[in-house]
XYZ file of C-alpha atoms in Angstrom:
543
model
C 168.090 46.006 -114.396
C 170.099 43.191 -115.947
C 173.806 42.757 -115.490
C 176.058 44.614 -117.904
C 178.779 42.944 -119.935
C 181.324 40.922 -118.004
C 184.142 43.383 -118.744
C 182.079 46.340 -117.526
C 181.004 44.444 -114.405
C 184.595 43.521 -113.492
C 186.095 46.943 -114.206
C 183.224 48.774 -112.530
C 183.578 46.577 -109.454
C 187.330 47.289 -109.315
C 186.741 51.057 -109.510
C 184.048 50.912 -106.813
C 186.228 48.673 -104.594
C 189.079 51.215 -104.767
C 186.655 53.996 -103.869
C 185.220 51.962 -100.986
C 188.617 51.105 -99.497
C 189.822 54.706 -99.602
C 186.498 56.055 -98.295
C 186.379 53.690 -95.315
C 190.154 53.509 -94.685
C 191.557 56.829 -95.969
C 195.097 56.149 -94.710
C 195.763 52.674 -96.125
C 199.522 52.039 -96.341
C 199.634 51.178 -100.047
C 197.705 54.316 -101.156
C 197.390 56.949 -98.371
C 195.739 59.649 -100.489
C 192.606 60.220 -98.377
C 188.855 60.113 -98.981
C 188.562 63.080 -101.332
C 191.288 61.927 -103.719
C 189.936 58.379 -103.427
C 186.494 59.450 -104.628
C 188.014 61.324 -107.574
C 190.147 58.291 -108.389
C 187.074 56.050 -108.392
C 185.216 58.505 -110.641
C 188.143 58.768 -113.037
C 188.446 54.970 -113.256
C 184.738 54.674 -114.091
C 185.312 56.941 -117.101
C 188.677 55.425 -118.096
C 187.230 51.899 -117.895
C 184.298 53.117 -120.033
C 181.715 52.130 -117.486
C 180.477 55.721 -117.907
C 180.882 58.224 -120.703
C 182.188 61.689 -119.782
C 178.722 63.189 -120.322
C 177.126 60.549 -118.108
C 179.712 61.289 -115.418
C 178.872 65.009 -115.468
C 175.145 64.237 -115.400
C 175.642 62.028 -112.336
C 176.727 65.029 -110.221
C 173.685 66.234 -108.278
C 174.012 70.037 -108.178
C 170.991 70.666 -105.876
C 172.609 68.501 -103.184
C 175.934 70.329 -103.561
C 174.168 73.686 -103.390
C 172.257 72.687 -100.269
C 175.434 71.391 -98.642
C 177.387 74.553 -99.522
C 174.641 76.855 -98.234
C 174.321 75.088 -94.888
C 178.089 75.180 -94.376
C 178.285 78.934 -95.021
C 175.354 79.646 -92.689
C 176.994 77.512 -89.983
C 180.261 79.459 -90.380
C 178.523 82.793 -89.834
C 176.554 81.405 -86.901
C 179.829 80.329 -85.331
C 181.221 83.845 -85.862
C 178.084 85.225 -84.206
C 178.856 83.132 -81.075
C 175.789 80.927 -81.445
C 177.693 77.795 -80.493
C 179.466 79.628 -77.682
C 176.078 80.367 -76.124
C 175.036 76.742 -76.611
C 178.233 75.659 -74.851
C 177.536 78.011 -71.955
C 174.102 76.438 -71.537
C 175.762 73.118 -70.739
C 176.941 74.216 -67.302
C 174.460 77.008 -66.543
C 172.849 76.160 -63.164
C 173.789 72.522 -63.594
C 172.383 70.182 -60.941
C 174.915 67.389 -61.254
C 176.425 64.894 -63.634
C 173.154 63.242 -64.683
C 171.620 66.626 -65.424
C 174.710 67.423 -67.494
C 174.292 64.227 -69.543
C 170.685 65.172 -70.328
C 171.697 68.705 -71.309
C 174.437 67.500 -73.645
C 172.054 65.056 -75.320
C 169.361 67.703 -75.834
C 171.632 70.565 -76.968
C 173.639 68.293 -79.259
C 170.474 66.906 -80.875
C 168.865 70.309 -81.473
C 172.023 71.966 -82.803
C 172.667 68.992 -85.107
C 169.154 69.102 -86.523
C 169.538 72.794 -87.377
C 173.247 73.141 -88.232
C 174.385 69.581 -89.236
C 175.860 67.014 -86.885
C 179.462 67.529 -88.009
C 179.344 71.251 -87.203
C 177.801 70.654 -83.787
C 180.471 68.087 -82.892
C 183.325 70.335 -84.048
C 182.296 73.319 -81.923
C 180.845 71.587 -78.848
C 183.514 68.965 -78.093
C 185.865 71.337 -76.274
C 182.976 72.811 -74.266
C 182.000 69.296 -73.169
C 185.576 68.456 -72.140
C 185.928 71.675 -70.162
C 182.588 71.190 -68.402
C 183.482 67.609 -67.453
C 186.770 68.789 -65.965
C 185.044 71.544 -64.014
C 182.771 68.938 -62.443
C 185.677 66.555 -61.786
C 184.103 63.884 -63.996
C 185.574 61.511 -66.590
C 184.786 62.870 -70.072
C 184.060 59.446 -71.600
C 180.248 59.300 -71.102
C 179.836 62.956 -72.039
C 181.715 62.552 -75.321
C 179.530 59.533 -76.120
C 176.452 61.611 -75.320
C 177.620 64.368 -77.677
C 178.424 62.131 -80.648
C 175.458 59.748 -80.366
C 172.876 62.484 -79.761
C 174.289 64.499 -82.659
C 173.626 61.561 -84.983
C 170.146 60.963 -83.568
C 169.194 64.646 -83.693
C 170.475 65.132 -87.231
C 167.976 62.558 -88.514
C 165.045 64.919 -87.913
C 165.706 67.447 -90.713
C 166.938 67.347 -94.316
C 169.838 69.673 -93.386
C 170.949 67.583 -90.416
C 173.427 65.374 -92.281
C 174.581 64.618 -95.857
C 172.501 61.463 -96.367
C 169.347 63.348 -95.416
C 170.244 65.993 -98.006
C 170.370 63.262 -100.641
C 167.071 61.756 -99.483
C 165.279 65.120 -99.363
C 166.385 66.066 -102.884
C 165.700 62.663 -104.463
C 162.374 62.052 -102.703
C 161.149 65.658 -103.022
C 159.729 65.454 -99.485
C 159.234 68.967 -98.089
C 161.165 70.163 -95.074
C 158.020 70.277 -92.923
C 156.819 66.785 -93.833
C 160.310 65.396 -93.263
C 160.459 67.018 -89.829
C 156.974 65.887 -88.789
C 157.652 62.329 -89.941
C 160.848 61.774 -87.918
C 160.573 64.265 -85.034
C 158.710 61.906 -82.625
C 161.281 59.165 -83.207
C 164.119 61.657 -82.723
C 162.769 63.021 -79.433
C 162.141 59.581 -77.967
C 165.512 58.407 -79.272
C 167.374 61.249 -77.531
C 165.537 60.504 -74.272
C 166.314 56.776 -74.470
C 169.925 57.531 -75.385
C 170.357 59.684 -72.275
C 168.697 56.992 -70.170
C 171.062 54.298 -71.495
C 174.091 56.493 -70.778
C 172.947 57.192 -67.213
C 172.297 53.514 -66.539
C 175.585 52.313 -68.042
C 177.730 54.939 -66.276
C 175.747 55.374 -63.069
C 178.782 54.917 -60.803
C 180.930 57.365 -62.751
C 178.157 59.954 -62.689
C 177.419 59.503 -58.953
C 180.190 61.736 -57.598
C 179.612 63.730 -54.446
C 178.675 67.361 -54.866
C 181.486 68.685 -52.648
C 184.059 67.110 -54.943
C 182.459 68.859 -57.894
C 182.516 72.219 -56.134
C 186.173 71.851 -55.220
C 187.015 71.048 -58.813
C 185.171 74.110 -60.065
C 186.940 76.355 -57.572
C 190.354 74.933 -58.401
C 189.750 75.320 -62.096
C 188.559 78.886 -61.696
C 191.578 79.722 -59.562
C 193.937 78.264 -62.161
C 192.315 80.286 -64.907
C 192.498 83.420 -62.779
C 196.137 82.887 -61.887
C 197.148 82.185 -65.435
C 195.496 85.402 -66.511
C 196.826 87.429 -63.605
C 200.473 86.482 -64.051
C 200.639 86.648 -67.801
C 203.341 88.988 -69.154
C 200.832 90.905 -71.213
C 198.767 91.644 -68.118
C 201.743 92.768 -66.100
C 202.994 95.107 -68.817
C 199.526 96.549 -69.191
C 199.209 97.135 -65.463
C 202.651 98.750 -65.221
C 201.879 101.109 -68.072
C 198.602 102.024 -66.458
C 200.322 102.663 -63.131
C 202.951 104.890 -64.769
C 200.274 106.874 -66.546
C 198.475 107.371 -63.233
C 201.652 108.674 -61.654
C 202.174 111.119 -64.505
C 198.590 112.277 -64.178
C 199.055 112.803 -60.437
C 202.175 114.863 -61.126
C 200.349 116.965 -63.645
C 197.398 117.533 -61.306
C 199.495 118.312 -58.211
C 199.026 121.946 -57.007
C 201.907 124.429 -57.307
C 202.367 124.961 -53.573
C 202.968 121.224 -53.110
C 205.775 121.350 -55.674
C 207.203 124.315 -53.836
C 207.210 122.479 -50.502
C 208.980 119.522 -52.069
C 211.622 121.856 -53.478
C 212.048 123.500 -50.071
C 212.609 120.144 -48.368
C 215.198 119.229 -50.961
C 216.985 122.547 -50.435
C 217.133 122.037 -46.649
C 218.590 118.572 -47.174
C 221.330 119.936 -49.466
C 222.001 122.753 -47.054
C 222.504 120.355 -44.115
C 224.940 118.245 -46.134
C 226.995 121.281 -47.117
C 227.092 122.570 -43.510
C 228.441 119.278 -42.250
C 231.338 119.410 -44.699
C 232.158 123.029 -43.868
C 232.391 122.516 -40.090
C 235.562 120.535 -40.506
C 237.372 123.502 -42.226
C 239.312 126.414 -40.770
C 237.169 128.746 -38.595
C 238.336 131.900 -40.406
C 237.631 130.395 -43.784
C 234.323 129.235 -42.375
C 233.463 132.788 -41.237
C 234.315 134.257 -44.646
C 232.411 131.569 -46.407
C 229.462 132.156 -44.103
C 229.418 135.874 -45.018
C 229.680 135.039 -48.697
C 227.000 132.417 -48.353
C 224.610 134.873 -46.707
C 225.085 137.266 -49.580
C 224.651 134.509 -52.130
C 221.526 133.246 -50.339
C 219.902 136.652 -50.564
C 220.713 136.889 -54.259
C 219.546 133.341 -54.883
C 216.347 134.023 -52.990
C 215.551 136.977 -55.214
C 216.313 134.953 -58.352
C 214.297 131.910 -57.184
C 211.341 134.070 -56.288
C 211.385 135.638 -59.716
C 211.707 132.217 -61.412
C 208.823 130.768 -59.373
C 206.594 133.690 -60.292
C 207.389 133.107 -63.958
C 207.096 129.278 -63.986
C 203.899 128.830 -61.938
C 201.549 130.123 -64.681
C 203.312 128.047 -67.361
C 203.006 124.866 -65.261
C 199.311 125.495 -64.755
C 198.793 125.971 -68.488
C 200.740 122.782 -69.267
C 198.791 120.761 -66.702
C 195.483 122.010 -68.098
C 196.544 121.066 -71.631
C 197.527 117.571 -70.506
C 194.219 117.113 -68.702
C 192.283 118.196 -71.785
C 194.234 115.777 -73.995
C 193.716 112.882 -71.566
C 189.993 113.570 -71.264
C 189.548 113.870 -75.039
C 191.405 110.583 -75.655
C 189.305 108.772 -73.053
C 186.037 110.137 -74.407
C 186.943 109.198 -77.985
C 187.926 105.675 -76.910
C 184.674 105.317 -74.986
C 182.655 106.413 -78.008
C 184.539 103.997 -80.275
C 184.006 101.091 -77.860
C 180.319 101.917 -77.550
C 179.893 102.152 -81.327
C 181.808 98.915 -81.968
C 179.778 97.080 -79.346
C 176.454 98.119 -80.831
C 177.587 97.378 -84.390
C 178.584 93.851 -83.351
C 175.307 93.339 -81.490
C 173.327 94.532 -84.512
C 175.283 92.223 -86.823
C 174.681 89.215 -84.562
C 170.965 89.994 -84.478
C 170.899 90.119 -88.287
C 172.654 86.735 -88.504
C 170.097 85.157 -86.178
C 167.169 86.751 -88.028
C 168.444 85.553 -91.413
C 168.853 82.033 -90.036
C 165.330 82.051 -88.588
C 164.016 83.336 -91.921
C 165.818 80.504 -93.708
C 164.207 77.907 -91.424
C 160.765 79.466 -91.932
C 161.248 79.414 -95.707
C 162.257 75.751 -95.547
C 159.169 74.935 -93.472
C 157.026 76.734 -96.061
C 158.262 74.286 -98.680
C 160.491 76.568 -100.761
C 163.347 75.075 -102.749
C 165.876 73.933 -100.122
C 169.041 74.449 -102.164
C 168.286 77.989 -103.248
C 166.869 78.910 -99.841
C 170.100 77.998 -98.071
C 172.246 79.641 -100.783
C 170.158 82.832 -100.518
C 170.559 82.880 -96.736
C 174.310 82.329 -97.094
C 174.701 85.219 -99.550
C 172.519 87.463 -97.383
C 174.924 86.856 -94.481
C 177.895 87.600 -96.734
C 176.360 90.950 -97.781
C 175.342 91.899 -94.232
C 178.867 91.248 -93.015
C 180.001 94.117 -95.298
C 183.569 92.807 -95.366
C 185.715 90.675 -97.627
C 184.049 87.249 -97.522
C 187.225 85.331 -98.369
C 188.204 84.500 -94.730
C 184.756 83.046 -94.091
C 184.447 81.243 -97.416
C 187.876 79.688 -96.906
C 186.405 77.775 -93.953
C 183.978 75.939 -96.231
C 184.907 72.271 -96.583
C 185.476 72.243 -100.328
C 187.126 68.851 -100.005
C 183.756 67.479 -98.868
C 182.035 68.971 -101.921
C 184.669 67.409 -104.194
C 184.260 64.100 -102.351
C 180.536 64.191 -103.110
C 181.202 64.880 -106.802
C 183.479 61.871 -107.076
C 181.105 59.714 -105.061
C 178.118 60.592 -107.271
C 180.043 59.492 -110.370
C 181.455 56.332 -108.777
C 178.124 55.150 -107.367
C 176.321 55.890 -110.628
C 178.927 53.838 -112.481
C 178.516 50.952 -110.040
C 174.747 51.103 -110.472
C 175.186 50.783 -114.247
C 177.006 47.476 -113.781
C 173.709 45.971 -112.622
C 175.174 44.431 -109.447
C 173.141 46.507 -106.925
C 169.897 45.820 -108.807
C 170.569 42.095 -108.923
C 171.308 41.952 -105.201
C 168.234 44.037 -104.393
C 166.018 41.772 -106.483
C 167.068 38.911 -104.206
C 166.310 40.878 -101.006
C 163.273 42.875 -102.125
C 160.590 40.185 -101.485
C 161.746 39.932 -97.862
C 162.201 43.687 -97.290
C 158.726 45.051 -97.955
C 157.588 47.624 -95.430
C 153.973 46.420 -95.274
C 154.812 44.017 -92.440
C 157.078 44.057 -89.398
C 159.481 41.353 -90.558
C 160.056 43.185 -93.838
C 160.879 46.423 -91.990
C 163.266 44.520 -89.708
C 165.086 42.895 -92.641
C 165.305 46.231 -94.476
C 166.749 47.857 -91.339
C 169.358 45.085 -91.034
C 170.372 45.534 -94.686
C 170.745 49.295 -94.195
C 172.679 48.736 -90.952
C 175.183 46.378 -92.550
C 175.684 48.444 -95.698
C 175.981 51.739 -93.790
C 178.754 50.351 -91.598
C 180.522 48.658 -94.514
C 180.125 51.203 -97.320
C 179.236 54.343 -95.272
C 175.764 55.860 -95.036
C 175.771 58.236 -98.032
C 176.747 55.587 -100.617
C 174.183 53.280 -99.018
C 171.458 55.876 -99.536
C 172.562 56.434 -103.131
C 172.517 52.692 -103.836
C 169.273 51.785 -102.032
C 167.168 54.960 -102.135
C 165.418 54.648 -105.477
C 165.004 50.863 -105.121
C 163.463 51.042 -101.633
C 161.108 53.812 -102.765
C 160.050 51.875 -105.870
C 159.334 48.777 -103.777
C 157.190 50.812 -101.379
C 155.335 52.535 -104.236
C 154.355 49.125 -105.604
C 152.594 48.452 -102.307
C 150.965 51.853 -101.828
C 151.660 55.421 -102.920
C 151.499 56.606 -99.307
C 154.185 54.124 -98.274
C 156.809 55.775 -100.478
C 157.315 58.620 -98.016
C 157.534 56.146 -95.134
C 160.191 54.150 -96.988
C 162.329 57.243 -97.519
C 161.971 58.244 -93.840
C 162.905 54.729 -92.683
C 166.004 54.918 -94.855
C 166.882 58.322 -93.374
C 166.322 57.185 -89.785
C 168.169 53.872 -89.956
C 171.114 55.059 -92.087
C 171.697 57.899 -89.614
C 171.187 56.172 -86.254
C 173.254 53.094 -87.168
C 176.218 55.437 -87.352
C 176.328 55.117 -83.551
C 177.152 51.404 -83.781
C 180.917 51.896 -83.879
C 183.462 54.676 -83.822
C 183.905 54.357 -87.597
C 180.164 54.403 -88.265
C 179.852 58.137 -88.886
C 181.983 61.207 -89.448
C 180.522 62.803 -86.288
C 182.027 60.042 -84.137
C 185.450 60.515 -85.699
C 185.227 64.292 -85.310
C 184.489 64.011 -81.582
C 187.316 61.498 -81.162
C 189.870 63.674 -82.968
C 188.724 66.952 -81.398
C 188.916 65.397 -77.918
C 192.373 63.972 -78.553
C 193.782 67.278 -79.836
C 192.060 69.592 -77.345
C 194.656 71.690 -75.447
C 194.730 71.023 -71.670
C 191.636 68.784 -71.857
C 192.883 66.058 -74.217
C 191.183 62.656 -73.967
C 191.318 59.549 -76.191
C 188.027 57.802 -76.956
C 188.877 54.208 -77.877
C 187.118 52.024 -80.444
C 186.109 49.310 -77.954
C 184.803 51.710 -75.324
C 182.572 53.254 -77.991
C 181.455 49.830 -79.254
C 180.441 48.771 -75.736
C 177.896 51.577 -75.651
C 177.159 51.825 -79.366
C 175.791 48.319 -79.973
C 172.959 48.290 -77.394
C 172.146 51.967 -77.918
C 171.915 51.623 -81.702
C 169.761 48.482 -81.686
C 167.313 49.785 -79.047
C 166.918 53.304 -80.465
C 166.622 52.095 -84.076
C 163.854 49.665 -83.139
C 161.928 52.283 -81.134
C 162.197 54.823 -83.944
C 160.939 52.384 -86.569
C 157.779 51.901 -84.537
C 157.159 55.685 -84.418
C 157.799 56.620 -88.049
C 154.631 57.045 -90.064
């Protein structure tokens, strides 16, 4: 494609440069409007500068990609409500055999969950579990956070639903879910293994902590949790209410003769007090009062006997009524708890079955966008509640960001600059020899870290595929898979290389009680060797 007019080239470059700055640095001091608004601004400028017509801008929005992205987000939300990620987090420390075993578990669980539920979702829900597990084992969280973020990126490369750039590649290349998985799965598995090995070697001293120290840390942590629960005001008020209710129940269930004995003891006590006060009075008055008291005692005895005979049956009836009410309340509460428990268990089972059905449908080659949307709506219907709270958790800002990015990148493509640059690199980037694959990987690495991975895929995808098709029709699929693998794994190069890295960093920093700051340089120290080694190994395994 030849270059457009000079005015269109300049204005289109300005619009794309504004989009790029705000996408890579969303909080720049002169225009801190964020990535989403930045993408819309870039799209608007492409139309205002007449690089694109309004109709061309609307046509640039890829609805199948948006539908696939929306469906996967909704399914992930319902899986989180069904405690799927909670169970994955519990697997991190279940029968753990030490720090090195924990590193391997984090790498494996993070990779699998990212391949099935997107890397961003896995990082959001697993970061706090990783921090808590590291604290329980009295270990620094740094290597475990690196294991989570890097393995999430590596694992997400295996499926079209693992990350946004794979969604774009799967829709544009029309590669089926099964062929995509088979093509990259060997590279992903080896990459996760090598990633864990690099982490263990680099942080061997930090991970070689004595077992007794770990056990002490677990016990201390458990004791703190128990104490905080035990001495909470809510717990104390609950216990006091329960104790008072037990006392009332004991009073209701106490037999009548016991109440009579208590009354008799109280009467003797009052009688002794009155006799002590009367001894100090005149003897004659005392004698008269004694006679009067004997008469009054006999009368009182007759009255008390009559009252007891009348009140004993009424007390028994009242106690029986209270017992019946207490038993009926307890039985109804037990039935409600039992019913609620089974309803929740049935709903969770339905969520898991729908998700498995979605994955089977994707493996069968059905349309990916409508398959995920159908699964999402099936979960909404099965929930049988107002879906607004769940749908509000969908990242609509990400969908809007994609809309603006589609328009901006399409406008930049129409300037002819990407095609001109690719024409210069294309003879050296053919995938029919090793040097060409290496040069192509370097180009993808540089562009992904400068312009982000999704714009890189949008700019290079069709051109790389066309170059491979000119060599052989079978090489087109390999070219798309190389683009998917490299654009995803190179996100581990630096902290700013992928959204998953930033999510882990922010989630770790804001985590209550377990907060930890993952610095840029500490990530770069691990990211550079890990990215170069794993990318090279994966390129050799992709077919």
